[in-house]
Structure formats: C-alpha cells, structure tokens
Amino acid sequence: MKNHSRVASAAAIMLAVAALATACSSDDGSATTAPSAPSAPASSDAAGAAAAGKVSTSSSPTLGTIIVNEAGRTLYAFAQDTTNPPKSNCYADCAAKWPAVPATTDVKGIDPGLLGSVTRKDGTKQLTVNAHPVYLFAGDQAAGDTKGQALKGVWHALTPQGTEIKTPKA
C-alpha cells in the first residue's frame, strides 16, 4: 500500500509540473513579450536604469499626449533601436544619459496589447511600447520636461499608441 501512495504522489507532482510548464509557455514555444516585474540591476548599464513604477499618459503643451513615468518625466524611443525584433542599442555612455525604463505591469492609458519587454545585454527587462524600447532622458529633471525631444534627430517622445513624435524640439 505504501508503494501505491508513493506512485500516486509522484504522478500528482508530475501532472502539476506539466500543467505549470504548459501555462507558462506560448503557443509557438517562444518567450512571450508581456511585461514582467523589473529585475534588479546586474551591471553598470542597468545601474542607471530608472526605477520601475507607474507608466501613464500626460498632456504636453507642445507635443500633445505623451507617455510619462510616475514622476511625470517623458519617455522616449531611440531611432537606432530595432522594433522587429525589439532590441535596445543604447548601452554604456548612452545608457548613462538615457536610462532604460524597466518593464512594469503598472501601466495606465496605453493599450495592453502594445506593451512588452526586451531583454537587455545584462539580463534586465526593458519596457517596450509598440515594440519600441523606452528610455528617460537624464536632462529632463522635472515633470513635463521634454528636453530630449528630437535630440540629435534620434530621440523622440512617444504617443500612447507607441508612435514616435517627430516634431522638432519642444
């Protein structure tokens, strides 16, 4: 009888593990792009990363409705990143001036279908909106600042639809 209960227990554990593995995978076997909880920084690139938190929308008098973090700081896309597949190309000195926004699930005012994440070289997860990895600009110090807009022609604030705003500097 003891042997039968051990076999039943082992079978139950194997079924639970199989169910968990199935629930965590996608239909095509690839990793999902849904945002995940932020990871702890693992390198100097991530050390400058903005603290994860709420991401929402705000009205800019010069740019219209834009995406901001919980402090009201503007989020930007980098024209040298790729969106298919999403990939960040901002590291080292670039990341010091343009910290990556960690992936978060606390997002308001943006279609959840547009949200995702990209894995950075250091293993941390960076938030993407419409496949654009997003960043803060170190030069924006206060809520509503848009000093990074159109900087060097490659940094652009994003609309809630994840579209780069191509207007000149605000």
Coordinates of C-alpha atoms in Angstrom, one line a residue:
M1 CA 0.0 0.0 0.0
K2 CA 2.9 2.4 0.8
N3 CA 4.3 1.9 -2.7
H4 CA 0.9 2.7 -4.3
S5 CA 0.7 6.0 -2.4
R6 CA 4.2 7.0 -3.4
V7 CA 3.4 6.3 -7.1
A8 CA 0.2 8.3 -6.8
S9 CA 2.1 11.2 -5.1
A10 CA 4.8 11.2 -7.8
A11 CA 2.2 11.2 -10.6
A12 CA 0.3 14.1 -9.0
I13 CA 3.6 16.1 -8.7
M14 CA 4.4 15.3 -12.4
L15 CA 1.0 16.4 -13.5
A16 CA 1.3 19.7 -11.5
V17 CA 4.7 20.4 -13.1
A18 CA 3.4 19.7 -16.6
A19 CA 0.4 22.0 -16.0
L20 CA 2.6 24.8 -14.8
A21 CA 5.0 24.4 -17.7
T22 CA 2.1 24.5 -20.2
A23 CA 0.7 27.6 -18.5
C24 CA 4.0 29.4 -18.7
S25 CA 4.7 28.8 -22.4
S26 CA 3.3 30.5 -25.5
D27 CA 1.6 28.8 -28.4
D28 CA 4.7 28.8 -30.6
G29 CA 7.1 27.8 -27.9
S30 CA 8.8 31.2 -27.9
A31 CA 9.1 33.6 -25.0
T32 CA 6.2 35.9 -24.5
T33 CA 6.6 39.7 -24.8
A34 CA 4.3 40.6 -21.9
P35 CA 5.9 42.9 -19.4
S36 CA 7.4 41.3 -16.4
A37 CA 8.4 42.6 -13.0
P38 CA 11.5 44.6 -13.1
S39 CA 14.8 42.8 -12.5
A40 CA 17.5 44.0 -10.1
P41 CA 20.3 45.8 -12.0
A42 CA 23.1 43.4 -12.9
S43 CA 25.7 45.8 -14.5
S44 CA 26.7 49.4 -14.8
D45 CA 24.3 49.8 -17.8
A46 CA 21.4 48.8 -15.6
A47 CA 22.7 50.8 -12.6
G48 CA 21.5 54.0 -14.4
A49 CA 18.1 52.5 -15.2
A50 CA 15.1 54.4 -14.0
A51 CA 13.2 52.9 -11.1
A52 CA 10.3 50.9 -12.2
G53 CA 6.9 52.3 -11.4
K54 CA 3.7 53.5 -12.9
V55 CA 3.7 54.5 -16.6
S56 CA 0.8 56.6 -17.9
T57 CA 0.0 59.4 -20.2
S58 CA 0.2 63.2 -19.8
S59 CA -0.6 66.2 -21.9
S60 CA 2.4 68.2 -23.2
P61 CA 1.6 71.7 -24.4
T62 CA 4.0 71.3 -27.3
L63 CA 3.8 67.6 -28.1
G64 CA 0.2 66.5 -27.3
T65 CA -0.5 63.4 -25.3
I66 CA 2.8 61.6 -24.4
I67 CA 3.9 58.7 -22.2
V68 CA 5.4 59.5 -18.9
N69 CA 6.6 57.7 -15.7
E70 CA 5.1 58.2 -12.3
A71 CA 7.2 61.3 -11.7
G72 CA 5.8 62.9 -14.9
R73 CA 9.0 62.5 -16.8
T74 CA 8.8 61.9 -20.5
L75 CA 9.5 58.5 -22.0
Y76 CA 11.5 58.4 -25.3
A77 CA 12.3 56.0 -28.2
F78 CA 15.7 55.8 -29.8
A79 CA 15.7 55.7 -33.6
Q80 CA 18.8 53.4 -33.6
D81 CA 16.9 50.6 -31.7
T82 CA 15.1 48.0 -33.7
T83 CA 11.4 47.1 -33.4
N84 CA 11.3 43.8 -35.4
P85 CA 12.5 42.2 -33.3
P86 CA 12.6 44.7 -30.5
K87 CA 16.3 45.4 -29.5
S88 CA 17.9 48.1 -27.4
N89 CA 21.1 49.6 -28.8
C90 CA 21.7 52.1 -26.0
Y91 CA 24.5 50.9 -23.6
A92 CA 27.5 52.4 -21.7
D93 CA 27.7 56.2 -22.2
C94 CA 24.3 56.2 -24.0
A95 CA 22.6 54.4 -21.1
A96 CA 24.1 56.8 -18.6
K97 CA 22.3 59.7 -20.4
W98 CA 19.3 57.7 -21.5
P99 CA 18.4 55.2 -18.7
A100 CA 16.3 52.3 -19.8
V101 CA 12.8 52.1 -18.3
P102 CA 12.4 48.7 -16.6
A103 CA 9.4 46.6 -17.7
T104 CA 6.4 47.1 -15.5
T105 CA 2.9 45.9 -15.3
D106 CA 1.6 49.1 -13.8
V107 CA 0.6 50.9 -16.9
K108 CA -2.4 53.2 -17.4
G109 CA -3.8 54.8 -20.5
I110 CA -2.0 52.6 -23.0
D111 CA -3.4 49.6 -24.9
P112 CA -2.1 46.5 -23.1
G113 CA -1.6 44.8 -26.5
L114 CA 1.1 47.4 -27.2
L115 CA 3.2 46.6 -24.1
G116 CA 6.0 44.2 -23.9
S117 CA 9.6 44.0 -22.9
V118 CA 13.0 43.3 -24.3
T119 CA 15.9 41.6 -22.6
R120 CA 18.9 43.9 -22.3
K121 CA 22.5 42.6 -22.6
D122 CA 22.7 42.5 -18.8
G123 CA 19.6 40.3 -18.5
T124 CA 17.3 43.1 -17.2
K125 CA 13.9 43.6 -18.8
Q126 CA 13.2 47.0 -20.5
L127 CA 9.7 48.2 -21.2
T128 CA 8.6 48.4 -24.9
V129 CA 5.6 50.2 -26.3
N130 CA 4.6 49.1 -29.8
A131 CA 7.9 47.3 -29.9
H132 CA 9.9 50.5 -29.1
P133 CA 12.3 50.1 -26.1
V134 CA 11.7 53.2 -23.9
Y135 CA 14.0 55.5 -22.0
L136 CA 14.2 58.5 -19.8
F137 CA 16.5 61.4 -20.5
A138 CA 18.9 62.5 -17.8
G139 CA 18.5 66.1 -18.9
D140 CA 14.8 66.1 -18.1
Q141 CA 14.7 67.0 -14.4
A142 CA 11.1 67.9 -13.7
A143 CA 7.7 66.6 -14.6
G144 CA 6.7 67.9 -18.1
D145 CA 10.3 68.4 -19.3
T146 CA 10.8 67.4 -22.9
K147 CA 14.4 68.4 -23.4
G148 CA 15.2 65.1 -25.0
Q149 CA 12.7 65.6 -27.8
A150 CA 14.3 65.3 -31.3
L151 CA 17.8 65.5 -29.7
K152 CA 20.4 64.7 -32.4
G153 CA 17.4 63.7 -34.5
V154 CA 17.2 60.3 -33.0
W155 CA 15.3 60.6 -29.7
H156 CA 11.5 61.0 -29.8
A157 CA 8.7 61.2 -27.2
L158 CA 6.0 58.5 -27.7
T159 CA 2.3 58.8 -28.1
P160 CA 0.1 56.3 -26.1
Q161 CA -0.1 54.3 -29.4
G162 CA 3.6 53.9 -29.3
T163 CA 4.3 56.2 -32.3
E164 CA 7.4 58.4 -32.2
I165 CA 6.6 62.1 -32.2
K166 CA 8.8 63.5 -35.0
T167 CA 8.1 67.2 -34.3
P168 CA 11.2 69.4 -33.6
K169 CA 12.5 70.1 -30.1
A170 CA 9.8 71.4 -27.8

